[in-house]
Short mmCIF file of C-alpha atoms and ligand atoms in Angstrom, two decimals:
data_model
loop_
_atom_site.label_atom_id
_atom_site.label_comp_id
_atom_site.label_asym_id
_atom_site.label_seq_id
_atom_site.Cartn_x
_atom_site.Cartn_y
_atom_site.Cartn_z
CA MET C 1087 13.64 11.68 -4.47
CA GLN C 1088 12.11 15.05 -5.16
CA ALA C 1089 8.41 15.74 -5.48
CA THR C 1090 5.98 18.61 -5.71
CA GLN C 1091 2.51 18.65 -4.24
CA PHE C 1092 -0.34 20.86 -3.10
CA GLU C 1093 -0.23 21.35 0.67
CA PHE C 1094 -3.16 21.30 3.03
CA SER C 1095 -3.40 24.74 4.66
CA THR C 1096 -5.61 26.25 7.36
CA THR C 1097 -5.48 29.75 5.87
CA SER C 1098 -6.42 31.21 2.50
CA THR C 1099 -6.63 34.56 0.71
CA ASP C 1100 -9.42 36.12 -1.37
CA SER C 1101 -7.65 35.25 -4.60
CA ALA C 1102 -8.05 31.48 -4.03
CA LEU C 1103 -9.90 29.55 -6.70
CA ASN C 1104 -13.16 28.16 -5.29
CA ILE C 1105 -14.06 24.53 -5.68
CA VAL C 1106 -17.79 24.05 -5.54
CA LEU C 1107 -19.18 20.52 -5.35
CA LEU C 1108 -22.63 20.02 -6.81
CA ASP C 1109 -24.96 17.05 -6.79
CA LYS C 1110 -28.24 16.88 -8.78
CA LYS C 1111 -30.18 18.62 -6.04
CA SER C 1112 -27.80 21.55 -5.57
CA PHE C 1113 -27.34 21.78 -9.36
CA LYS C 1114 -31.08 22.23 -9.82
CA LYS C 1115 -30.99 25.15 -7.40
CA HIS C 1116 -28.06 26.79 -9.17
CA SER C 1117 -28.91 30.23 -10.59
CA ASN C 1118 -27.12 29.46 -13.88
CA LYS C 1119 -28.24 25.88 -14.28
CA ASP C 1120 -29.46 26.28 -17.87
CA THR C 1121 -26.17 27.74 -19.06
CA LEU C 1122 -24.24 25.08 -17.18
CA ALA C 1123 -26.39 22.35 -18.73
CA GLN C 1124 -25.72 23.80 -22.17
CA LEU C 1125 -22.03 23.49 -21.40
CA GLY C 1126 -22.63 19.84 -20.54
CA PHE C 1127 -22.37 20.15 -16.76
CA GLU C 1128 -25.22 18.69 -14.70
CA GLY C 1129 -23.48 17.72 -11.48
CA ASN C 1130 -22.73 14.14 -12.45
CA PHE C 1131 -19.90 12.29 -10.73
CA LYS C 1132 -16.47 13.50 -11.92
CA GLN C 1133 -17.84 16.13 -14.30
CA THR C 1134 -15.82 19.32 -13.94
CA LEU C 1135 -16.26 22.81 -15.29
CA LEU C 1136 -13.79 25.63 -14.83
CA ILE C 1137 -15.39 29.09 -14.87
CA PRO C 1138 -12.50 31.58 -15.07
CA SER C 1139 -14.69 34.70 -14.79
CA GLU C 1140 -15.91 33.47 -11.40
CA ASN C 1141 -12.57 31.98 -10.34
CA THR C 1142 -14.49 28.77 -9.69
CA LEU C 1143 -14.23 25.08 -10.48
CA LEU C 1144 -17.47 23.13 -10.39
CA VAL C 1145 -17.15 19.43 -9.58
CA GLY C 1146 -20.08 17.04 -9.97
CA CYS C 1147 -20.75 14.49 -7.26
CA GLU C 1148 -24.05 12.88 -8.23
CA PHE C 1149 -23.28 9.18 -8.57
CA LYS C 1150 -25.06 7.26 -11.35
CA GLU C 1151 -28.51 5.91 -10.70
CA LYS C 1152 -28.11 2.71 -8.71
CA VAL C 1153 -28.12 -0.41 -10.85
CA MET C 1154 -28.78 -3.85 -9.40
CA THR C 1155 -25.27 -4.89 -8.40
CA SER C 1156 -23.43 -6.74 -5.68
CA ASP C 1157 -20.35 -4.60 -6.20
CA PRO C 1158 -19.56 -2.86 -2.90
CA TYR C 1159 -17.22 -0.48 -4.72
CA TYR C 1160 -19.86 0.83 -7.10
CA GLN C 1161 -20.53 4.09 -5.33
CA LEU C 1162 -19.22 7.59 -5.01
CA ASN C 1163 -15.53 7.62 -4.18
CA SER C 1164 -14.60 11.00 -2.74
CA TYR C 1165 -10.84 10.25 -2.77
CA GLU C 1166 -11.11 9.72 -6.52
CA LEU C 1167 -13.25 12.85 -6.80
CA GLY C 1168 -10.56 14.89 -5.05
CA ALA C 1169 -7.95 13.65 -7.55
CA THR C 1170 -10.35 14.47 -10.41
CA ALA C 1171 -10.71 18.02 -9.13
CA TYR C 1172 -6.93 18.37 -9.09
CA HIS C 1173 -6.64 17.07 -12.66
CA ALA C 1174 -9.12 19.68 -13.85
CA LEU C 1175 -6.61 22.29 -12.64
CA ALA C 1176 -3.40 20.43 -13.42
CA SER C 1177 -2.57 22.39 -16.55
CA THR C 1178 -3.36 25.77 -14.99
CA LYS C 1179 -1.08 27.98 -12.93
CA VAL C 1180 -3.54 28.12 -10.04
CA SER C 1181 -1.61 27.91 -6.81
CA GLU C 1182 -4.28 28.56 -4.19
CA VAL C 1183 -7.48 26.58 -3.98
CA LEU C 1184 -10.35 26.71 -1.50
CA LEU C 1185 -12.88 23.92 -1.11
CA SER C 1186 -15.71 26.35 -0.62
CA SER C 1187 -18.90 24.34 -0.69
CA VAL C 1188 -20.08 20.76 -0.44
CA PRO C 1189 -23.72 19.59 -0.87
CA ALA C 1190 -25.57 19.11 2.40
CA SER C 1191 -25.74 15.32 2.10
CA PHE C 1192 -21.93 15.14 1.95
CA HIS C 1193 -21.36 17.32 4.96
CA ASN C 1194 -19.40 14.77 6.89
CA ALA C 1195 -15.81 14.29 7.93
CA ASP C 1196 -15.17 11.09 5.95
CA PHE C 1197 -16.30 12.61 2.67
CA VAL C 1198 -14.38 15.84 3.11
CA SER C 1199 -11.16 14.28 4.40
CA ASP C 1200 -11.06 11.71 1.58
CA PHE C 1201 -11.67 14.47 -0.96
CA VAL C 1202 -8.83 16.56 0.47
CA LEU C 1203 -6.45 13.60 0.56
CA GLY C 1204 -7.39 12.61 -2.99
CA PHE C 1205 -6.73 16.17 -4.17
CA LEU C 1206 -3.32 16.27 -2.47
CA GLN C 1207 -2.37 12.82 -3.78
CA GLY C 1208 -3.64 13.63 -7.27
CA SER C 1209 -1.22 16.54 -7.29
CA LEU C 1210 1.87 14.59 -6.18
CA LYS C 1211 4.46 14.57 -8.90
CA ILE C 1212 7.91 13.00 -8.64
CA THR C 1213 10.41 15.48 -10.05
CA THR C 1214 13.79 13.85 -9.41
CA PHE C 1215 14.54 13.52 -13.10
CA THR C 1216 12.53 16.39 -14.52
CA LYS C 1217 13.02 20.12 -14.51
CA PRO C 1218 12.40 21.28 -10.95
CA PRO C 1219 9.51 23.73 -10.48
CA LYS C 1220 10.27 27.41 -9.88
CA LYS C 1221 11.55 27.76 -6.35
CA ASP C 1222 8.85 29.39 -4.24
CA THR C 1223 5.74 28.05 -5.95
CA LYS C 1224 3.93 26.89 -2.86
CA ARG C 1225 0.49 25.56 -3.75
CA THR C 1226 -2.19 25.20 -1.13
CA LEU C 1227 -5.63 23.72 -0.61
CA SER C 1228 -7.73 25.07 2.23
CA LEU C 1229 -11.33 24.78 3.42
CA SER C 1230 -14.03 27.42 3.77
CA PRO C 1231 -15.32 27.78 7.37
CA GLU C 1232 -18.51 25.96 6.37
CA VAL C 1233 -16.59 22.92 5.05
CA ALA C 1234 -13.97 23.05 7.81
CA ASP C 1235 -16.82 22.66 10.31
CA THR C 1236 -17.23 19.06 9.24
CA LEU C 1237 -13.71 18.18 10.42
CA SER C 1238 -12.46 18.04 13.99
CA GLY C 1239 -8.79 18.69 14.68
CA GLY C 1240 -8.21 14.93 14.87
CA TYR C 1241 -9.22 14.49 11.25
CA ILE C 1242 -6.83 17.17 10.06
CA HIS C 1243 -4.07 15.39 11.89
CA ILE C 1244 -5.01 12.09 10.25
CA ILE C 1245 -5.18 13.64 6.76
CA ASN C 1246 -1.66 15.02 7.17
CA ALA C 1247 -0.34 11.75 8.60
CA LEU C 1248 -1.90 9.70 5.78
CA ASN C 1249 -0.60 12.14 3.22
CA SER C 1250 2.95 11.74 4.50
CA GLY C 1251 2.60 7.92 4.59
CA ILE C 1252 1.16 7.69 1.08
CA ASN C 1253 3.82 10.08 -0.21
CA LEU C 1254 6.53 7.88 1.24
CA ASN C 1255 4.94 4.77 -0.27
CA ARG C 1256 4.68 6.35 -3.71
CA GLN C 1257 8.12 7.94 -3.66
CA LEU C 1258 9.76 4.64 -2.75
CA VAL C 1259 7.80 2.58 -5.28
CA ASP C 1260 8.39 5.11 -8.06
CA ALA C 1261 12.10 5.42 -7.26
CA THR C 1262 14.39 3.88 -9.86
CA PRO C 1263 16.26 0.68 -8.96
CA PHE C 1264 19.43 2.78 -9.10
CA GLU C 1265 18.16 5.15 -6.42
CA LEU C 1266 16.55 2.50 -4.26
CA ASN C 1267 18.36 -0.78 -3.76
CA PRO C 1268 19.30 -2.86 -0.71
CA ASP C 1269 22.45 -0.76 -0.27
CA THR C 1270 20.75 2.63 -0.38
CA VAL C 1271 17.55 1.77 1.46
CA VAL C 1272 18.93 2.04 4.98
CA ASP C 1273 20.22 5.59 4.43
CA ILE C 1274 16.92 6.57 2.82
CA LEU C 1275 14.94 5.18 5.76
CA GLU C 1276 17.28 6.85 8.25
CA GLN C 1277 16.58 10.19 6.57
CA VAL C 1278 12.84 9.62 6.61
CA PHE C 1279 12.55 8.41 10.19
CA VAL C 1280 14.77 10.93 11.87
CA ASP C 1281 14.34 12.10 15.49
CA GLN C 1282 11.26 10.01 16.23
CA ASP C 1283 11.71 8.66 19.72
CA ASN C 1284 8.68 6.36 19.64
CA LEU C 1285 10.61 4.14 17.19
CA GLU C 1286 13.07 1.30 17.49
CA LYS C 1287 15.06 0.56 14.33
CA ASN C 1288 16.96 -2.65 13.64
CA TYR C 1289 18.85 -3.79 10.55
CA TYR C 1290 20.22 -7.25 9.78
CA SER C 1291 23.10 -7.28 7.30
CA TYR C 1292 23.71 -9.96 4.69
CA ASN C 1293 26.32 -11.59 6.94
CA GLN C 1294 23.95 -11.61 9.89
CA LEU C 1295 21.24 -13.14 7.71
CA LEU C 1296 23.70 -15.82 6.61
CA GLU C 1297 24.54 -16.45 10.26
CA ILE C 1298 20.96 -16.92 11.40
CA GLY C 1299 20.23 -19.15 8.40
CA ALA C 1300 17.76 -16.98 6.48
CA GLU C 1301 18.59 -18.64 3.19
CA GLY C 1302 15.28 -17.69 1.61
CA ILE C 1303 16.57 -14.12 1.66
CA THR C 1304 20.30 -14.64 1.14
CA ALA C 1305 19.93 -17.00 -1.82
CA VAL C 1306 17.55 -14.70 -3.70
CA GLY C 1307 19.71 -11.62 -3.15
CA ARG C 1308 23.12 -13.24 -3.53
CA ALA C 1309 23.83 -12.49 -7.21
CA SER C 1310 23.28 -8.78 -6.81
CA GLU C 1311 26.02 -6.22 -6.20
CA HIS C 1312 23.71 -4.88 -3.51
CA LYS C 1313 23.40 -7.57 -0.88
CA PRO C 1314 20.14 -8.04 1.03
CA VAL C 1315 19.25 -6.36 4.29
CA LEU C 1316 16.38 -7.08 6.65
CA VAL C 1317 14.69 -4.10 8.25
CA HIS C 1318 12.70 -4.42 11.46
CA TYR C 1319 11.11 -1.27 12.88
CA ILE C 1320 9.00 -1.12 16.01
CA LEU C 1321 6.50 1.61 16.85
CA LYS C 1322 5.69 1.82 20.56
CA PRO C 1323 2.25 2.89 21.75
CA SER C 1324 1.83 5.63 24.33
CA LYS C 1325 0.09 3.39 26.89
CA LYS C 1326 0.13 -0.26 27.91
CA VAL C 1327 0.66 -2.68 24.99
CA LYS C 1328 -2.55 -4.65 24.51
CA ARG C 1329 -1.78 -6.08 21.09
CA LYS C 1330 1.04 -6.48 18.65
CA ILE C 1331 0.66 -6.36 14.93
CA ALA C 1332 3.34 -7.32 12.43
CA LEU C 1333 3.33 -5.72 8.96
CA VAL C 1334 5.49 -7.67 6.54
CA GLY C 1335 6.18 -6.38 3.04
CA LYS C 1336 7.85 -7.97 0.03
CA GLY C 1337 10.91 -5.85 -0.69
CA LEU C 1338 12.39 -6.81 -4.05
CA THR C 1339 13.94 -3.52 -5.14
CA TYR C 1340 14.24 -5.13 -8.56
CA ASP C 1341 13.00 -8.41 -9.96
CA SER C 1342 14.79 -9.37 -13.16
CA GLY C 1343 13.51 -12.93 -12.67
CA GLY C 1344 17.00 -14.19 -11.84
CA LEU C 1345 18.30 -17.04 -14.01
CA ASP C 1346 14.69 -17.64 -15.09
CA ILE C 1347 15.03 -14.18 -16.52
CA LYS C 1348 11.93 -12.25 -17.48
CA ILE C 1349 11.37 -11.42 -21.09
CA SER C 1350 11.87 -7.72 -21.62
CA GLY C 1351 8.30 -6.50 -21.69
CA HIS C 1352 7.68 -8.28 -18.41
CA MET C 1353 10.76 -6.90 -16.72
CA LYS C 1354 9.81 -3.27 -17.26
CA THR C 1355 8.16 -1.86 -14.10
CA MET C 1356 9.75 -4.47 -11.83
CA LYS C 1357 11.15 -1.63 -9.74
CA CYS C 1358 7.68 -1.84 -8.22
CA ASP C 1359 8.43 -5.24 -6.70
CA MET C 1360 9.02 -3.61 -3.33
CA GLY C 1361 5.42 -2.36 -3.39
CA GLY C 1362 4.58 -4.52 -0.36
CA ALA C 1363 7.39 -2.88 1.59
CA GLY C 1364 6.23 0.49 0.27
CA LEU C 1365 2.71 -0.16 1.51
CA MET C 1366 3.81 -1.31 4.95
CA VAL C 1367 6.31 1.48 5.49
CA GLY C 1368 3.63 3.93 4.34
CA VAL C 1369 1.27 2.61 7.01
CA PHE C 1370 4.08 2.63 9.53
CA LYS C 1371 4.99 6.24 8.73
CA THR C 1372 1.35 7.32 8.97
CA LEU C 1373 0.95 5.64 12.35
CA SER C 1374 4.21 7.10 13.61
CA HIS C 1375 2.57 10.55 13.41
CA LEU C 1376 -0.57 9.45 15.23
CA ASP C 1377 -1.04 8.51 18.81
CA LEU C 1378 -1.52 4.76 19.04
CA GLU C 1379 -2.44 3.94 22.59
CA HIS C 1380 -2.32 0.17 22.88
CA THR C 1381 -1.00 -1.28 19.61
CA GLU C 1382 2.65 -2.06 19.09
CA VAL C 1383 3.40 -2.10 15.37
CA HIS C 1384 6.26 -4.04 13.81
CA TRP C 1385 7.35 -3.46 10.22
CA ILE C 1386 9.51 -6.20 8.76
CA THR C 1387 10.91 -6.30 5.22
CA ALA C 1388 13.76 -8.16 3.59
CA PHE C 1389 15.12 -5.88 0.87
CA ALA C 1390 16.84 -7.81 -1.93
CA GLU C 1391 17.46 -7.58 -5.65
CA ASN C 1392 16.77 -10.63 -7.84
CA MET C 1393 19.58 -10.60 -10.39
CA VAL C 1394 21.69 -12.90 -12.52
CA GLY C 1395 25.38 -13.64 -11.97
CA GLY C 1396 27.90 -16.43 -11.53
CA ASP C 1397 26.77 -16.78 -7.95
CA ALA C 1398 23.05 -16.71 -8.66
CA TYR C 1399 20.72 -19.20 -7.01
CA LYS C 1400 19.38 -21.75 -9.45
CA PRO C 1401 16.39 -23.87 -10.27
CA ASP C 1402 17.15 -27.24 -8.57
CA ASP C 1403 18.75 -25.60 -5.53
CA ILE C 1404 17.18 -26.60 -2.24
CA LEU C 1405 17.17 -23.81 0.33
CA THR C 1406 16.87 -24.17 4.08
CA THR C 1407 14.71 -21.32 5.30
CA LEU C 1408 14.93 -19.66 8.70
CA SER C 1409 12.02 -21.80 9.85
CA GLY C 1410 13.98 -24.95 9.07
CA GLN C 1411 11.64 -25.96 6.28
CA THR C 1412 13.42 -26.76 3.04
CA VAL C 1413 12.26 -25.43 -0.32
CA GLU C 1414 13.19 -26.65 -3.75
CA VAL C 1415 13.66 -23.85 -6.24
CA VAL C 1416 11.59 -24.64 -9.30
CA ASN C 1417 11.74 -21.16 -10.77
CA THR C 1418 13.96 -18.28 -9.66
CA ASP C 1419 11.28 -15.79 -10.69
CA ALA C 1420 9.04 -16.99 -7.86
CA GLU C 1421 11.49 -15.26 -5.50
CA GLY C 1422 9.12 -13.12 -3.44
CA ARG C 1423 7.73 -16.08 -1.54
CA LEU C 1424 11.27 -17.18 -0.70
CA THR C 1425 12.23 -13.87 0.89
CA LEU C 1426 8.81 -13.72 2.57
CA SER C 1427 9.32 -17.21 4.03
CA ASP C 1428 12.03 -15.82 6.27
CA ALA C 1429 10.48 -12.40 6.84
CA LEU C 1430 7.27 -14.11 8.01
CA THR C 1431 9.15 -16.50 10.30
CA PHE C 1432 10.91 -13.45 11.69
CA ALA C 1433 7.49 -11.88 12.33
CA THR C 1434 6.15 -14.94 14.16
CA MET C 1435 9.13 -14.81 16.51
CA GLU C 1436 7.75 -11.50 17.83
CA ASN C 1437 4.62 -13.35 18.93
CA PRO C 1438 2.20 -10.89 17.31
CA ASP C 1439 -1.57 -11.05 17.64
CA TYR C 1440 -1.96 -10.27 13.95
CA ILE C 1441 0.30 -10.61 10.94
CA ILE C 1442 -0.48 -8.83 7.66
CA ASP C 1443 1.76 -9.24 4.69
CA ALA C 1444 1.59 -7.37 1.40
CA ALA C 1445 3.41 -8.38 -1.75
CA THR C 1446 3.49 -7.78 -5.47
CA LEU C 1447 3.58 -11.53 -5.53
CA THR C 1448 2.02 -13.01 -8.66
CA GLY C 1449 1.10 -12.16 -12.22
CA ALA C 1450 -1.69 -14.69 -11.67
CA CYS C 1451 -3.40 -12.26 -9.32
CA ILE C 1452 -3.67 -9.75 -12.17
CA PHE C 1453 -4.96 -12.45 -14.54
CA ALA C 1454 -7.60 -13.48 -12.05
CA LEU C 1455 -8.73 -10.13 -10.67
CA THR C 1456 -7.33 -7.50 -13.10
CA ASP C 1457 -5.18 -4.69 -11.78
CA HIS C 1458 -8.15 -3.02 -10.11
CA TYR C 1459 -8.15 -5.45 -7.16
CA THR C 1460 -5.96 -6.62 -4.34
CA ALA C 1461 -6.38 -10.32 -3.54
CA LEU C 1462 -7.00 -10.74 0.17
CA MET C 1463 -6.43 -14.18 1.70
CA GLY C 1464 -5.79 -15.50 5.17
CA ASN C 1465 -6.11 -18.23 7.73
CA ASP C 1466 -8.75 -16.60 9.93
CA ASP C 1467 -12.09 -15.81 8.37
CA GLU C 1468 -13.12 -13.22 10.96
CA PHE C 1469 -9.86 -11.28 10.70
CA ALA C 1470 -9.86 -11.46 6.89
CA ARG C 1471 -13.44 -10.20 6.65
CA SER C 1472 -12.81 -7.41 9.09
CA LEU C 1473 -9.83 -6.20 7.02
CA LEU C 1474 -11.88 -6.58 3.86
CA SER C 1475 -14.54 -4.36 5.33
CA SER C 1476 -11.90 -1.71 5.99
CA PHE C 1477 -10.95 -1.85 2.29
CA GLU C 1478 -14.62 -1.44 1.42
CA THR C 1479 -15.10 1.49 3.79
CA ASN C 1480 -12.10 3.21 2.25
CA GLN C 1481 -13.16 2.30 -1.28
CA GLU C 1482 -9.86 0.59 -2.03
CA ARG C 1483 -10.72 -2.41 -4.17
CA ALA C 1484 -9.92 -5.79 -2.63
CA GLN C 1485 -11.50 -9.20 -3.16
CA TYR C 1486 -11.60 -11.96 -0.62
CA VAL C 1487 -10.06 -15.10 -2.13
CA ALA C 1488 -10.35 -18.43 -0.34
CA MET C 1489 -7.33 -20.71 -0.09
CA PRO C 1490 -8.68 -24.23 -0.65
CA GLU C 1491 -6.81 -26.81 1.42
CA ILE C 1492 -7.07 -29.29 -1.44
CA LEU C 1493 -4.37 -27.32 -3.31
CA ARG C 1494 -1.83 -27.55 -0.48
CA GLU C 1495 -0.73 -30.97 -1.72
CA THR C 1496 0.63 -29.42 -4.89
CA LEU C 1497 3.30 -27.52 -2.99
CA LYS C 1498 4.92 -30.58 -1.42
CA GLY C 1499 8.48 -31.19 -2.57
CA ASP C 1500 9.96 -34.52 -3.61
CA LEU C 1501 13.37 -33.91 -2.07
CA SER C 1502 12.28 -31.02 0.15
CA ASP C 1503 9.39 -29.97 2.38
CA LEU C 1504 8.07 -27.50 -0.16
CA LYS C 1505 8.57 -26.30 -3.71
CA ASN C 1506 8.47 -22.65 -4.68
CA LEU C 1507 6.06 -23.44 -7.53
CA PRO C 1508 3.19 -25.93 -7.36
CA ASP C 1509 2.46 -28.78 -9.74
CA ALA C 1510 -0.97 -27.37 -10.33
CA LYS C 1511 -1.77 -25.06 -13.19
CA GLY C 1512 -3.91 -22.03 -12.51
CA ALA C 1513 -4.71 -19.83 -9.49
CA GLY C 1514 -1.05 -19.02 -8.90
CA HIS C 1515 -2.05 -16.27 -6.48
CA VAL C 1516 -3.87 -18.83 -4.34
CA THR C 1517 -1.09 -21.42 -4.28
CA ALA C 1518 1.37 -18.60 -3.48
CA GLY C 1519 -0.82 -17.70 -0.50
CA LEU C 1520 -0.92 -21.34 0.59
CA TYR C 1521 2.86 -21.53 0.29
CA LEU C 1522 3.23 -18.51 2.60
CA SER C 1523 0.89 -20.03 5.17
CA HIS C 1524 3.57 -22.66 5.92
CA PHE C 1525 5.66 -19.95 7.50
CA ILE C 1526 2.90 -18.65 9.73
CA ASN C 1527 2.13 -21.86 11.57
CA GLN C 1528 5.13 -22.67 13.72
CA ASN C 1529 3.99 -26.26 14.09
CA ASN C 1530 5.39 -26.74 10.60
CA PHE C 1531 8.81 -25.53 11.68
CA ARG C 1532 11.75 -27.87 12.12
CA ASN C 1533 14.46 -25.37 13.03
CA GLU C 1534 15.22 -26.36 16.61
CA ALA C 1535 17.78 -23.56 16.83
CA LEU C 1536 14.90 -21.07 16.90
CA ASP C 1537 14.16 -22.47 20.34
CA LEU C 1538 10.48 -21.56 20.43
CA ASP C 1539 9.01 -22.21 23.89
CA GLU C 1540 5.57 -22.89 22.62
CA LYS C 1541 4.84 -23.42 18.94
CA LYS C 1542 1.98 -21.28 17.78
CA GLU C 1543 -0.35 -20.41 14.95
CA TYR C 1544 -1.04 -16.77 14.16
CA ARG C 1545 -3.93 -14.83 12.73
CA TRP C 1546 -2.70 -13.79 9.32
CA VAL C 1547 -3.86 -11.97 6.20
CA HIS C 1548 -1.96 -11.95 2.92
CA LEU C 1549 -2.50 -9.16 0.38
CA ASP C 1550 -1.39 -9.77 -3.19
CA ILE C 1551 -1.03 -6.24 -4.52
CA ALA C 1552 0.63 -7.17 -7.84
CA GLY C 1553 -2.03 -5.25 -9.77
CA THR C 1554 -2.89 -2.44 -7.41
CA SER C 1555 0.43 -1.17 -6.13
CA TYR C 1556 1.65 0.27 -9.39
CA ASN C 1557 -0.38 0.59 -12.53
CA LYS C 1558 -1.50 2.54 -15.52
CA LYS C 1559 -3.79 5.53 -15.37
CA HIS C 1560 -6.97 3.72 -14.50
CA ASN C 1561 -6.46 3.97 -10.76
CA GLU C 1562 -8.19 6.38 -8.37
CA LEU C 1563 -5.48 8.99 -8.81
CA GLY C 1564 -5.35 8.89 -12.60
CA TYR C 1565 -1.59 8.48 -12.26
CA ASN C 1566 0.76 6.25 -14.22
CA GLY C 1567 2.89 4.67 -11.52
CA ALA C 1568 2.81 4.05 -7.79
CA THR C 1569 -0.70 4.30 -6.40
CA GLY C 1570 -0.36 4.26 -2.61
CA HIS C 1571 -3.21 1.71 -2.59
CA GLY C 1572 -3.89 0.13 0.80
CA VAL C 1573 -2.33 2.70 3.12
CA ARG C 1574 -5.70 4.18 4.04
CA SER C 1575 -7.42 0.83 4.60
CA LEU C 1576 -4.70 -0.72 6.74
CA THR C 1577 -4.22 2.45 8.78
CA HIS C 1578 -7.97 2.64 9.30
CA TRP C 1579 -8.14 -0.97 10.53
CA ILE C 1580 -5.27 -0.48 12.97
CA LEU C 1581 -6.65 2.80 14.34
CA THR C 1582 -10.15 1.37 14.72
CA ASN C 1583 -8.87 -1.60 16.68
CA ASP C 1584 -6.38 0.34 18.81
CA ASN C 1585 -8.66 0.95 21.77
CA SER C 1586 -10.61 -2.27 21.93
N1 LIG S 2487 7.13 -9.84 -8.99
C1 LIG S 2487 6.51 -10.86 -9.74
C2 LIG S 2487 4.99 -10.75 -9.81
C3 LIG S 2487 4.43 -9.54 -10.49
C4 LIG S 2487 4.01 -9.62 -11.80
C5 LIG S 2487 4.27 -8.35 -9.82
C6 LIG S 2487 3.48 -8.52 -12.43
C7 LIG S 2487 3.73 -7.24 -10.44
C8 LIG S 2487 3.32 -7.33 -11.75
C9 LIG S 2487 6.87 -12.23 -9.16
O1 LIG S 2487 8.07 -12.32 -8.49
C10 LIG S 2487 6.94 -13.16 -10.33
O2 LIG S 2487 7.82 -12.99 -11.11
N2 LIG S 2487 6.01 -14.08 -10.42
C11 LIG S 2487 5.94 -14.96 -11.51
C12 LIG S 2487 5.90 -16.35 -10.99
C13 LIG S 2487 6.07 -17.38 -12.08
C14 LIG S 2487 7.52 -17.62 -12.28
C15 LIG S 2487 5.42 -18.64 -11.67
C16 LIG S 2487 4.65 -14.62 -12.26
O3 LIG S 2487 3.65 -14.41 -11.61
O4 LIG S 2487 4.70 -14.53 -13.48
ZN1 LIG S 2488 9.69 -12.83 -9.85
ZN1 LIG S 2489 8.83 -10.53 -7.72
#
C-alpha cells in the first residue's frame, strides 16, 4: 500500500508558504482587512484565502456565534481546520509550508497539535493504484518559533506517533480486499511491526481455531479461499503492570453477506468491514511508539472473509462459540457479532481490567445516528462516560447509547442459548451490543474446557463505528474513504489513565 503525505518537520527555509490563522480579533487588526473583506475573507471558521504575492494562506478560525445547543461537538475543531488548510493548497505545487502564526487565544499545545495532525492527515493520499508522484517530492509542514513554543517535545512525539497510527488505520481500511485478506494480513502486520522489542505477537491459524472450538470465527470464514486467522498482540509497558486493557476489533476483510448475500449497492465498500481492527491496530501502533509506563495493551482481532461457497455456513446452523454458548444463525450477514463472540471470549481469558471493542457492526447504527457518530455502549456507566468524554475532548463524534435490559429477551434462542438476530424490530445497533455483552460476562459461559478459575465480569465498552470508520466526504478530513476516526480518542484515554 503506497501513500503520499506531508511530513512534519522541525526545519524550514525562507521559501516556505506561510499559513496565518486569523480569528475576528486578529482579522480586525490586519493592515489589509478592507481588501480581505472585499474578497470575502473575515476570519470565519474554515474560510481560506491564498495570497500568492505574499506566499501566504490565510485560514479563518472564528467559530460561529454560539447558539443555544446541547451539542458538545458544536465548536471549533482544529483537526478539521488543519485538513481544511491542506485542501486549500491541495491543487497547488507547494511543497513547503510553515504554520507561522496563530491567534493568541489559540496559543496552546492541544490546538496546535490537532491542527498539525489534521493537516498531515488531510494530505494523506493512497497511491497504490494511481500514478506515483515524482520521486523526490518531499513535502513538509513546520512551525515558526512562536508557534513551536506552544509544544513541548512530548507533544511532537505524540503527533508523530498518532500520525503513524492513523496512517496505518487508513491504509488498511482503504486497502482492497485483494490486497488485504486473512491470508495476506499476517505478512502485512509483520512488515509494519518490525524490530519492536516491546511487542509480543501471536497468531492462531484456522486449524488452531478449529481445535480450540472458536466456531464463531471458523464458521463465518469457512467458505472463503482465505481462511481466518486470529491475531493477538501484546504491548508491554516500561514499568510494573498496573492495568491491562484489551482492544478487540471486528476484522471482516470483506463482508459479502454470505448466503444472505448483500444486494449490490450494499456490498460496495464492504472492504471497510475490518474498520474495527483498523482502529484498534492504529491505536496499538500509536502506543507502540510512546512510553506506556503501567498499562499492558492487548490487541485481538479475528480476521475473516464472509463469502459464499459450497461449504458456507447457513441460516439454521447452530454454532458453538469458544465460550460454550450456542448461537443459532438467523442471518449470515450478521457475521461480525459471531466472530466477535470468540474474539471477546479470548480477551476475557487475559483477565483485563478494561475491554474496548470496535466494529463496523450494524447498518442500524447509521440509520439511528447517521454516519457522523459512533455509537458508544457498555456495561459500566463510569467507564463508558469517561471514554465518551475522551471522544468529546478530541472532537470525534460519539453518542452514548443505553442498552436496555428489556431487549435482552429478544436474543434468546429456541434451540440455542442465543440467536444472531433478535425477534425485535428496530435499534439493531442496541440489540447487537446486548448480544456481545453475553461474551463479556463469564458467568454466562458453559465451556468447562476453558477451565476458568474464577468466573468474572469485565468493564467493557462497545463502539459501533459502522458510519464513522469509512464514509463520504463529510468527515473531518474531507476525504472519501477511511477516516481514522477514534484513534485519537482511544489513545488519549489510554495515555491519560496510564499513570493513575
Ligand atoms: N458489516 C455490516 C454492517 C455495516 C453496514 C457496516 C453498513 C458498515 C456500513 C454487518 O455485518 C451487516 O451486514 N449487518 C446487517 C445485519 C442485518 C443482516 C440484520 C445490517 O446491519 O444490515
Ligand atoms: Zn454482514
Ligand atoms: Zn459485517
